[in-house]
Tab-separated table of C-alpha atoms and ligand atoms in Angstrom:
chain	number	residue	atom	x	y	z
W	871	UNK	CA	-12.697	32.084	-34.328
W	872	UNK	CA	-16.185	31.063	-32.784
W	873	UNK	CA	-14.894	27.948	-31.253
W	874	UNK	CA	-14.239	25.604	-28.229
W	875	UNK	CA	-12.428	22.763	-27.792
W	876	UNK	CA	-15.409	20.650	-26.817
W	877	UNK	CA	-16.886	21.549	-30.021
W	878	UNK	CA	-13.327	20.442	-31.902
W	879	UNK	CA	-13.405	16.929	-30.769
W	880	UNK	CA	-17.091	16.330	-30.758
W	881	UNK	CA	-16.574	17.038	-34.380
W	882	UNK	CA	-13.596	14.771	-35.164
W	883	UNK	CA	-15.673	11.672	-36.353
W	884	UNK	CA	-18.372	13.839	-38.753
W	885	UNK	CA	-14.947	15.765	-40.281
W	886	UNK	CA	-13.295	13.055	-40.794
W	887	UNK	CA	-12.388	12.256	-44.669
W	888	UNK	CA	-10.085	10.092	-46.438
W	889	UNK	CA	-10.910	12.396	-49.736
W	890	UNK	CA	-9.018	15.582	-47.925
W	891	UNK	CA	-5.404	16.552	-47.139
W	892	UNK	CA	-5.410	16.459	-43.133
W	893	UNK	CA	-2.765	17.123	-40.742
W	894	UNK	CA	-2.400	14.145	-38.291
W	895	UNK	CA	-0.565	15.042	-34.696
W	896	UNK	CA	0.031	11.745	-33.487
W	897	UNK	CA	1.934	10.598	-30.215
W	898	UNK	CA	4.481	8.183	-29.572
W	899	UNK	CA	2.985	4.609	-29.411
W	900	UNK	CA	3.634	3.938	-25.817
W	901	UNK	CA	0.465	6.311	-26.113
W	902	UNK	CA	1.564	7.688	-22.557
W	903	UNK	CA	0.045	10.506	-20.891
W	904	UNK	CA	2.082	13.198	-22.517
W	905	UNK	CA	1.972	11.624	-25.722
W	906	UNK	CA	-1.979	11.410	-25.670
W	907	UNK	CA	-2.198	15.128	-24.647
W	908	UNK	CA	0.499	16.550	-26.408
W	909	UNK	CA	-1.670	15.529	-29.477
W	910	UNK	CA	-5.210	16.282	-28.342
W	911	UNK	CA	-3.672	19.458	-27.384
W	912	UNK	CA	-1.520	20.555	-30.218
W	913	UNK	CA	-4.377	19.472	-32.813
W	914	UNK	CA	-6.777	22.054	-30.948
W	915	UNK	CA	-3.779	24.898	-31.253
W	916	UNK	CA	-3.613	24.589	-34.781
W	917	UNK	CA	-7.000	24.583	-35.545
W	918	UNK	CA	-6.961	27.683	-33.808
W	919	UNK	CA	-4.148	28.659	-35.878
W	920	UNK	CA	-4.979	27.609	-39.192
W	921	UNK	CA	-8.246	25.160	-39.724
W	922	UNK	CA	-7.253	25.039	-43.018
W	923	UNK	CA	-4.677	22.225	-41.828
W	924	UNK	CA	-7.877	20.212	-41.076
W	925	UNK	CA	-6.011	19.054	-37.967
W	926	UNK	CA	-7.006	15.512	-36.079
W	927	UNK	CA	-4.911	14.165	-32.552
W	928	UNK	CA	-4.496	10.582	-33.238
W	929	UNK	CA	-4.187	8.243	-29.890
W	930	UNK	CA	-1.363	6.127	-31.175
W	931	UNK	CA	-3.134	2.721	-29.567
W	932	UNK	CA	-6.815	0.744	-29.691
W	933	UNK	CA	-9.380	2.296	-27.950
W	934	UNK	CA	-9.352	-0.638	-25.957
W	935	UNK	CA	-6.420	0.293	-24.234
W	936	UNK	CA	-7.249	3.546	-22.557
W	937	UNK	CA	-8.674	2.679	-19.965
W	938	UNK	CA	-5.295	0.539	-18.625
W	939	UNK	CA	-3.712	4.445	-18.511
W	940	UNK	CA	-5.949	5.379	-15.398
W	941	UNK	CA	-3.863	8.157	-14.729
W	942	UNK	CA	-5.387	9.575	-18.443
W	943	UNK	CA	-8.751	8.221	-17.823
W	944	UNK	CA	-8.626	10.473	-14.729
W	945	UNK	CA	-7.046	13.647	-16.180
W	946	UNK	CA	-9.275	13.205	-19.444
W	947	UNK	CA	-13.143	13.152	-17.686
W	948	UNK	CA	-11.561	15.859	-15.306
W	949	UNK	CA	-11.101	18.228	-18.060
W	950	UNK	CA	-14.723	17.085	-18.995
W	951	UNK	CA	-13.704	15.373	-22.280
W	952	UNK	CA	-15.732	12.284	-23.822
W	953	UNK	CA	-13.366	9.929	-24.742
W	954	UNK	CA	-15.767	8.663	-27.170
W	955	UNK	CA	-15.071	11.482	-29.665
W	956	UNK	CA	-11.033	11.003	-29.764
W	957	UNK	CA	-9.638	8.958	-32.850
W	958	UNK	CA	-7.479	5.788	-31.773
W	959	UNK	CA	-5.584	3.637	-33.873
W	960	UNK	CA	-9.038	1.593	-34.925
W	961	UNK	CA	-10.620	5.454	-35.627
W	962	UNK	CA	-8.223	6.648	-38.509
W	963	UNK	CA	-6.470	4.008	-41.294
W	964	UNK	CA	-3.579	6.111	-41.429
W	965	UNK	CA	-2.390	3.664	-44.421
W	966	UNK	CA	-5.897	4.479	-45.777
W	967	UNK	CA	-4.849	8.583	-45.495
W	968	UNK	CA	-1.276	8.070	-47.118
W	969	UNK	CA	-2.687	6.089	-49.667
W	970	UNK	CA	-5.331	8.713	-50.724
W	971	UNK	CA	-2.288	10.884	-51.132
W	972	UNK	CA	-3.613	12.987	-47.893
W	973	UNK	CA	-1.542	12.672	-45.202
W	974	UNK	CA	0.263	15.500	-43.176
W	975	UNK	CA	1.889	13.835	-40.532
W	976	UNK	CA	2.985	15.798	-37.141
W	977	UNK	CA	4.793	13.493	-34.766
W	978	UNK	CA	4.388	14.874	-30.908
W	979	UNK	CA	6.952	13.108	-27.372
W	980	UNK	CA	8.867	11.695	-30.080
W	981	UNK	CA	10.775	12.164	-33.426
W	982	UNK	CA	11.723	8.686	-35.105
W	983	UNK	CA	8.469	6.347	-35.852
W	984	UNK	CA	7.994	3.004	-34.470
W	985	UNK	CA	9.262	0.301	-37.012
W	986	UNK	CA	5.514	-0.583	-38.406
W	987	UNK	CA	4.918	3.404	-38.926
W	988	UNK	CA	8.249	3.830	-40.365
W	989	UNK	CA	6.932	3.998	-43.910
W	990	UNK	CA	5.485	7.262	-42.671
W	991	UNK	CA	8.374	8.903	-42.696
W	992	UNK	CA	7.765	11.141	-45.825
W	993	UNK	CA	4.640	12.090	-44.837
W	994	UNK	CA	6.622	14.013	-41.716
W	995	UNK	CA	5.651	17.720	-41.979
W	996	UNK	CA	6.647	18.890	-38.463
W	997	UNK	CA	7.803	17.649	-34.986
W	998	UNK	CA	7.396	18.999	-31.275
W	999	UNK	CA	9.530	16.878	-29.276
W	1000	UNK	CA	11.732	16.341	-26.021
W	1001	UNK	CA	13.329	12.848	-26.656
W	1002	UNK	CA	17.471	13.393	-27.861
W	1003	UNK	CA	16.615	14.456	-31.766
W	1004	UNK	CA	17.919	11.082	-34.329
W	1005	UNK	CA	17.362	13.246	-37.269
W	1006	UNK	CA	15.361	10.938	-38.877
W	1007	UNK	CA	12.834	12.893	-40.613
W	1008	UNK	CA	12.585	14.915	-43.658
W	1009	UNK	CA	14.782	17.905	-44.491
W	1010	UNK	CA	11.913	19.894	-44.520
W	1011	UNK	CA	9.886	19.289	-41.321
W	1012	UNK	CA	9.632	21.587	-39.207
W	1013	UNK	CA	11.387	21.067	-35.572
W	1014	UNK	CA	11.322	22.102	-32.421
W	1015	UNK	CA	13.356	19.427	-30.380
W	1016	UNK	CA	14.588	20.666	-26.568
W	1017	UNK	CA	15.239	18.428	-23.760
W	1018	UNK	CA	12.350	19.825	-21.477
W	1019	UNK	CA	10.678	17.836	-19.113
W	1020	UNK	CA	7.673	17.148	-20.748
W	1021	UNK	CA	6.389	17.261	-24.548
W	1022	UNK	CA	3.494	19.117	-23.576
W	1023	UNK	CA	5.212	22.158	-22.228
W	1024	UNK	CA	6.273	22.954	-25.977
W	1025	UNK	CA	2.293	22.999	-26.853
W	1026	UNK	CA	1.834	24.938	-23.663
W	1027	UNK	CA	4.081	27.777	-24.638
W	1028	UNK	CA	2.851	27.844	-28.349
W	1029	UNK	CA	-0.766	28.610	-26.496
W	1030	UNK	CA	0.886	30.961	-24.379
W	1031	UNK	CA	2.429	32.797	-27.168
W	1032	UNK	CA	-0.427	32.902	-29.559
W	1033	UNK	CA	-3.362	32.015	-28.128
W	1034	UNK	CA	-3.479	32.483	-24.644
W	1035	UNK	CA	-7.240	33.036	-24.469
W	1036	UNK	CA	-8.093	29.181	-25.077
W	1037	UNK	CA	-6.347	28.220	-21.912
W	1038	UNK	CA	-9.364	27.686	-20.012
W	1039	UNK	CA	-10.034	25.180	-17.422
W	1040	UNK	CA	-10.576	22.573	-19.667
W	1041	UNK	CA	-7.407	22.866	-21.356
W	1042	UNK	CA	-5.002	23.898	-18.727
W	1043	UNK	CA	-6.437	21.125	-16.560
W	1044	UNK	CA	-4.858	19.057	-19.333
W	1045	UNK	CA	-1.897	20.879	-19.957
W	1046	UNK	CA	-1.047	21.317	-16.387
W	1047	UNK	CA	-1.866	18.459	-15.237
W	1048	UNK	CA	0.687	16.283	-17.463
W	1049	UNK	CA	3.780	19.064	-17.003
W	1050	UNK	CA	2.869	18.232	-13.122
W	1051	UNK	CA	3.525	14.346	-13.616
W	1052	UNK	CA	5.908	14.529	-16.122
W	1053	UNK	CA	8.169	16.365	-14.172
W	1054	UNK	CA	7.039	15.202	-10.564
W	1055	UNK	CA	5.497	18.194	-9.578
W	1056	UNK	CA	7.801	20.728	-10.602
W	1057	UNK	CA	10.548	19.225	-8.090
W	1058	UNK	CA	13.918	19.838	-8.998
W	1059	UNK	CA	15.316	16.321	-6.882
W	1060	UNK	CA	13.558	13.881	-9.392
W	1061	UNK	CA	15.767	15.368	-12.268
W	1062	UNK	CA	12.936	16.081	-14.645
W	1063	UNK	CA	12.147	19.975	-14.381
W	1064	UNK	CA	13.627	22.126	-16.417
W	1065	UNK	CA	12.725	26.124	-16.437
W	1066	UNK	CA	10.375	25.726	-19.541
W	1067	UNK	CA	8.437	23.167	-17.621
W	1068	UNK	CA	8.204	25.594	-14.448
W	1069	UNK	CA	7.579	28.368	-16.625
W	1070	UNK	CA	4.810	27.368	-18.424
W	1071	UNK	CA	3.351	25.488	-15.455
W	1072	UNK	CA	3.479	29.103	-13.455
W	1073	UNK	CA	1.576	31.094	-16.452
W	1074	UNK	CA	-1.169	27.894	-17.046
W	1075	UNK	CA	-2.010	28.723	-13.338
W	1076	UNK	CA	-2.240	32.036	-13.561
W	1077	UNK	CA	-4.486	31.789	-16.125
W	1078	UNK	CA	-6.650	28.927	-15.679
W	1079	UNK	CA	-6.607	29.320	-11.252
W	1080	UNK	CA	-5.966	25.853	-10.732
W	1081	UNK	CA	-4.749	24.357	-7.476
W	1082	UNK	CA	-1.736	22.408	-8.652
W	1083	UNK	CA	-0.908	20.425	-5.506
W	1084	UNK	CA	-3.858	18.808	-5.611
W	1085	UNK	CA	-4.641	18.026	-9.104
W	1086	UNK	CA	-0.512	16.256	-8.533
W	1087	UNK	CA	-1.865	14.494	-5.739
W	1088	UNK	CA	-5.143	13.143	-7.149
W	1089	UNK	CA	-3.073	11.912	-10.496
W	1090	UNK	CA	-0.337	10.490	-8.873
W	1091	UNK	CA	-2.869	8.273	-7.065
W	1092	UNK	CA	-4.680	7.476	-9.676
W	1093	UNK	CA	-1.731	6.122	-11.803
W	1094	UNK	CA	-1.539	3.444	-9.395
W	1095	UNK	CA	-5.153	2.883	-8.868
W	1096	UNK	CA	-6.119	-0.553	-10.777
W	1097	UNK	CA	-8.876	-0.713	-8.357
W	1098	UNK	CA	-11.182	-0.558	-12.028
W	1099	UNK	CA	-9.222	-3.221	-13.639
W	1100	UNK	CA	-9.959	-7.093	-13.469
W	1101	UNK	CA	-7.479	-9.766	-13.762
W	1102	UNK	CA	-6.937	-9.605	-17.505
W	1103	UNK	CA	-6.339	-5.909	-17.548
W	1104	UNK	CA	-4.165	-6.423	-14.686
W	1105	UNK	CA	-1.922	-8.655	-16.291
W	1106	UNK	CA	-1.629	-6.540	-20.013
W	1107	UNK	CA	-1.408	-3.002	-18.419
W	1108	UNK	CA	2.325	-3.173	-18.021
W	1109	UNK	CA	3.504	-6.860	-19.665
W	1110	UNK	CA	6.398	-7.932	-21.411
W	1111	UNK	CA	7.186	-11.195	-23.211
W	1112	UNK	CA	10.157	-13.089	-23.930
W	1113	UNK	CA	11.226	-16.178	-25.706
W	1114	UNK	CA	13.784	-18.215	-23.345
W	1115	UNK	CA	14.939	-21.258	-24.582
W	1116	UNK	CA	12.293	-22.998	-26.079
W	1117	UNK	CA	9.923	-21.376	-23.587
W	1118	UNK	CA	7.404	-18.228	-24.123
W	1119	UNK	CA	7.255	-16.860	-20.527
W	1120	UNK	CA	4.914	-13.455	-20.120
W	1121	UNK	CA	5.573	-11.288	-16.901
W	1122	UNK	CA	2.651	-8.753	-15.663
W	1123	UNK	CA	3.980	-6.038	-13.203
W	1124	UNK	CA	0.927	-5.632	-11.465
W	1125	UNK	CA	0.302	-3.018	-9.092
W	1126	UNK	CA	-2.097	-4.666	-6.268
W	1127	UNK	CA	-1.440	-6.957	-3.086
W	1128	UNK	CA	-2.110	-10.671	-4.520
W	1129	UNK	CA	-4.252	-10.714	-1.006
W	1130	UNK	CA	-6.279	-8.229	-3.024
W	1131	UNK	CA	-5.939	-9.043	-6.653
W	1132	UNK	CA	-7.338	-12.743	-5.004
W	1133	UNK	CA	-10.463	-11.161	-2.689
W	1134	UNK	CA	-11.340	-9.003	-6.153
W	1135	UNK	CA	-11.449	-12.191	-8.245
W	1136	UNK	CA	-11.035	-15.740	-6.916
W	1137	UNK	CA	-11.258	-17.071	-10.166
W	1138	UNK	CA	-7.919	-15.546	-10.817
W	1139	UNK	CA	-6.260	-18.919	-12.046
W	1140	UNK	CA	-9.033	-18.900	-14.862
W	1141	UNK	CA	-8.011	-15.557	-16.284
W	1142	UNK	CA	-4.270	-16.320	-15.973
W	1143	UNK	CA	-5.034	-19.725	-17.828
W	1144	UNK	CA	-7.131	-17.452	-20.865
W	1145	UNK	CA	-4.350	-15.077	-20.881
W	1146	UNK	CA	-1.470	-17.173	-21.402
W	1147	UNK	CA	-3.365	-19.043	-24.135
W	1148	UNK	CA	-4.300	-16.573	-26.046
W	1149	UNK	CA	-0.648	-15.210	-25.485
W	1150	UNK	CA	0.554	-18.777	-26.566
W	1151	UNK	CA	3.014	-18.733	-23.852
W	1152	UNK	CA	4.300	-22.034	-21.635
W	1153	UNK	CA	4.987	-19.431	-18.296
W	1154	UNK	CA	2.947	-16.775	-17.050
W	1155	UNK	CA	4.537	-14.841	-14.043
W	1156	UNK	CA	2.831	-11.863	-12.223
W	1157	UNK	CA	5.035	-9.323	-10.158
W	1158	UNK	CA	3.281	-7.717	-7.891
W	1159	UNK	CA	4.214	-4.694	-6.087
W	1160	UNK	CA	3.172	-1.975	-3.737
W	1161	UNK	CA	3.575	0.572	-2.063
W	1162	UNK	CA	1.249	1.380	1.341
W	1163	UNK	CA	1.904	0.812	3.844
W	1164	UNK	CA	5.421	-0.146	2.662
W	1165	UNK	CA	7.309	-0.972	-0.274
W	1166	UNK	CA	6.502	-4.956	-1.360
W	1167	UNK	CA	7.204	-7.391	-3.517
W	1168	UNK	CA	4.793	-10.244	-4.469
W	1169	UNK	CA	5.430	-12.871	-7.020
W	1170	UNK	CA	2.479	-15.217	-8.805
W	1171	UNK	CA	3.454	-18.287	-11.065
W	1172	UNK	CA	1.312	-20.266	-13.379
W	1173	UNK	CA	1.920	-22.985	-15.868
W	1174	UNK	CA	-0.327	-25.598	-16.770
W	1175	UNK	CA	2.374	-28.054	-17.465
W	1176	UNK	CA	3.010	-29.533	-14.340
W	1177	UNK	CA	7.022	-30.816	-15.044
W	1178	UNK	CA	7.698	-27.539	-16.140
W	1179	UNK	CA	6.252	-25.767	-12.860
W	1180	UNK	CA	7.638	-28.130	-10.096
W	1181	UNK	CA	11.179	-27.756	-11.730
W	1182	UNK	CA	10.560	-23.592	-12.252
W	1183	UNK	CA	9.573	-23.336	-8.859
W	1184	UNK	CA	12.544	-25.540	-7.659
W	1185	UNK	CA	14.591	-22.810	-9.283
W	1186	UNK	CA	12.634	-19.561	-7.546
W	1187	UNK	CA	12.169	-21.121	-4.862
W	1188	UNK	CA	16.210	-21.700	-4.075
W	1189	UNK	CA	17.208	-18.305	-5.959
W	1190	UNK	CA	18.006	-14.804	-4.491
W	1191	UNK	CA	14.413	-13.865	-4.935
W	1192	UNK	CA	13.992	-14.863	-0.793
W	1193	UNK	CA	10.534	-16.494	-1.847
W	1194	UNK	CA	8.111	-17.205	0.798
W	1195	UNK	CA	4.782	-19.377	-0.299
W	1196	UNK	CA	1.444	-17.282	0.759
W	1197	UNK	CA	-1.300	-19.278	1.213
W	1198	UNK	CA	-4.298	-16.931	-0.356
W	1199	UNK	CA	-7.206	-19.197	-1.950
W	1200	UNK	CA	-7.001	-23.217	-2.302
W	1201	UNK	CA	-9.706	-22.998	-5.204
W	1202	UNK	CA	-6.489	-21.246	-7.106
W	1203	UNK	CA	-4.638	-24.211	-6.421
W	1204	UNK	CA	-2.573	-23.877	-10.406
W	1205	UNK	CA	-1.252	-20.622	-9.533
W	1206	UNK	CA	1.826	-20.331	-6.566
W	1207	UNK	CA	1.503	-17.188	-4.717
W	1208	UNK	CA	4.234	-15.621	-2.938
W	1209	UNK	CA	6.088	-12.596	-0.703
W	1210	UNK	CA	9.085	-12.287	-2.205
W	1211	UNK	CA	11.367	-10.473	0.587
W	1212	UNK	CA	14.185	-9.853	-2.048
W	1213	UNK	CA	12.689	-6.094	-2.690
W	1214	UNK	CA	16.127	-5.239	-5.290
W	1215	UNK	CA	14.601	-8.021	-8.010
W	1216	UNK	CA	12.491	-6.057	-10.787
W	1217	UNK	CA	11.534	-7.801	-13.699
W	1218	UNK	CA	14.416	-6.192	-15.738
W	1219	UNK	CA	16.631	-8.298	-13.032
W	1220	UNK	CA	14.108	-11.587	-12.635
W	1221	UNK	CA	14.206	-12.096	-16.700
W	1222	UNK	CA	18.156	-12.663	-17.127
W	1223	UNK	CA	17.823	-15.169	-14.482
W	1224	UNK	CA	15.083	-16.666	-15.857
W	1225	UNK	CA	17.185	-16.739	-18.785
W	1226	UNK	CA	19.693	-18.558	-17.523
W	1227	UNK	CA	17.664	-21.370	-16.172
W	1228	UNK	CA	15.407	-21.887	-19.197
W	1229	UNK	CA	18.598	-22.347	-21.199
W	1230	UNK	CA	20.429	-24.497	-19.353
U	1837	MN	MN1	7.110	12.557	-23.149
């Protein structure tokens, strides 16, 4: 077939049709790297394959949410796709497809839907996966479930097997480049790698002549470069809520020196203020944390209610967090910055104590 894979997504939007059966190849909702290529990817393969499956990837979140992946808006422009053509979750009504009677559903880095897809299910036709398998979708989809290191080394070899000629630079830039993360560059001490991984890494390079150390390099930095993120992004790239007591607290893990975050926007109590609003929460904590030039732990707090924040600091301030008050920006004067020397508390350990004290 006369066709590229430029061509394929440019396309999406003008092909797209609730009146036609289509085949949907959609990733997990975490919408991670993997997930995101794994169906860009796979969708491209079978319309090599078979166009006849009128094949779409599907980006499992809103478009607005890309760009907090940095590590994807990297690896995407390198391999000289417009992100503008891909179908997100506001793209495609997939309840609009099912509906119509026309939905061929091909789940990619994962095989059991997330409970508000669930009624999916049926519409299952095949999975390509590396999570353990919960059997949880029709007898007759087709499977292929192995505990490799990343979901898009099972698209990788189905190119390599049948259609080894697409692997250009374009593609393997895409392929290889989220084997290299998944699996932290091929290195058998982070206990990712398996031999399919390596394999298929080895022949995309072959093929496609790309220098692998440094297209590693270049995305492992940009997965921690925020640098293109203001506060609000900041805080809802990696946040979790919880209700405690009769308290909503939010926590953003935010990768940035508050030092930084502060210099970048000094209107940062403003945007915590908007975000826990329209979050409706009573807390909003930000952990910060980096790495250069060594490992650190920062802490922000920020409540408007002024009881509730002299008696929550009362209780960070004399817990095991070793909490030292940083003195950044007086015009921030609602939110409480601090080093917190205690590097062992993550959020999964801050939240049961947290817990604890909201309760009581
Ligand atoms: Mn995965």
């Amino acid at each position: 077939m006369n066709a590229d894979m430029m061509t394929f997504l440019k396309e999406l939007k003008s092909r797209l049709s609730y009146e036609k059966p289509a085949t949907v190849v959609m990733g997990n909702e975490a919408a991670d790297l993997d997930s995101m290529v794994s169906a860009v990817s796979y969708a491209w393969y079978l319309y090599l394959i078979d166009n006849q499956l009128n094949p779409f990837p599907y980006i499992n979140i809103p478009r607005a949410d890309f760009k907090l992946r940095t590590e994807a808006v990297y690896l995407f422009e390198k391999a000289g796709i417009d992100i503008e053509s891909l179908l997100f979750t506001d793209d495609l009504d997939l309840v609009k497809l099912k509906k119509a009677g026309n939905l061929n559903l091909i789940l990619v880095d994962h095989n059991k839907l997330s409970a508000n897809q669930a009624d999916f299910k049926e519409n299952i036709t095949a999975i390509l996966d590396h999570h353990s398998d919960e059997e949880l979708y029709p007898s007759s989809a087709v499977t292929d479930i192995r505990a490799v290191g990343s979901a898009v080394t099972l698209v990788a070899e189905a190119f390599l097997k049948e259609r080894k000629g697409a692997v250009d630079i374009s593609l393997g830039t895409l392929l290889l480049g989220t084997i290299l993360l998944d699996t932290v560059n091929l290195d058998p001490e982070a206990g990712r790698v398996t031999e399919a991984d390596s394999k298929a890494a080895a022949e995309i390079i072959k093929v496609s002549s790309l220098d692998s150390e440094k297209l590693f390099e270049k995305l492992q930095f940009e997965k921690f470069n925020v640098s293109s993120l203001g506060s609000y992004d900041l805080l809802r790239k990696d946040y979790k809520e919880w209700k405690l007591g009769s308290v909503y607290l939010g926590i953003g893990s935010v990768l940035l020196p508050i030092e930084d975050w502060v210099s970048k926007d000094p209107e940062i109590a403003n945007e915590c203020k908007r975000y826990l609003k329209e979050k409706s929460l009573d807390v909003l904590l930000a952990m910060n944390a980096f790495t250069i030039p060594e490992f650190t732990r920062q802490l922000v707090v920020y409540t408007p209610d002024s009881g509730l924040r002299k008696s929550l600091v009362a209780f960070l301030e004399s817990s095991e967090l070793g909490l030292e008050r940083l003195i950044v920006n007086s015009a921030a004067s609602e939110c409480i910055f601090y080093n917190q020397k205690n590097l062992g508390i993550s959020r999964k350990k801050l939240q049961p104590l947290l817990k604890a004290f909201f309760e009581s």
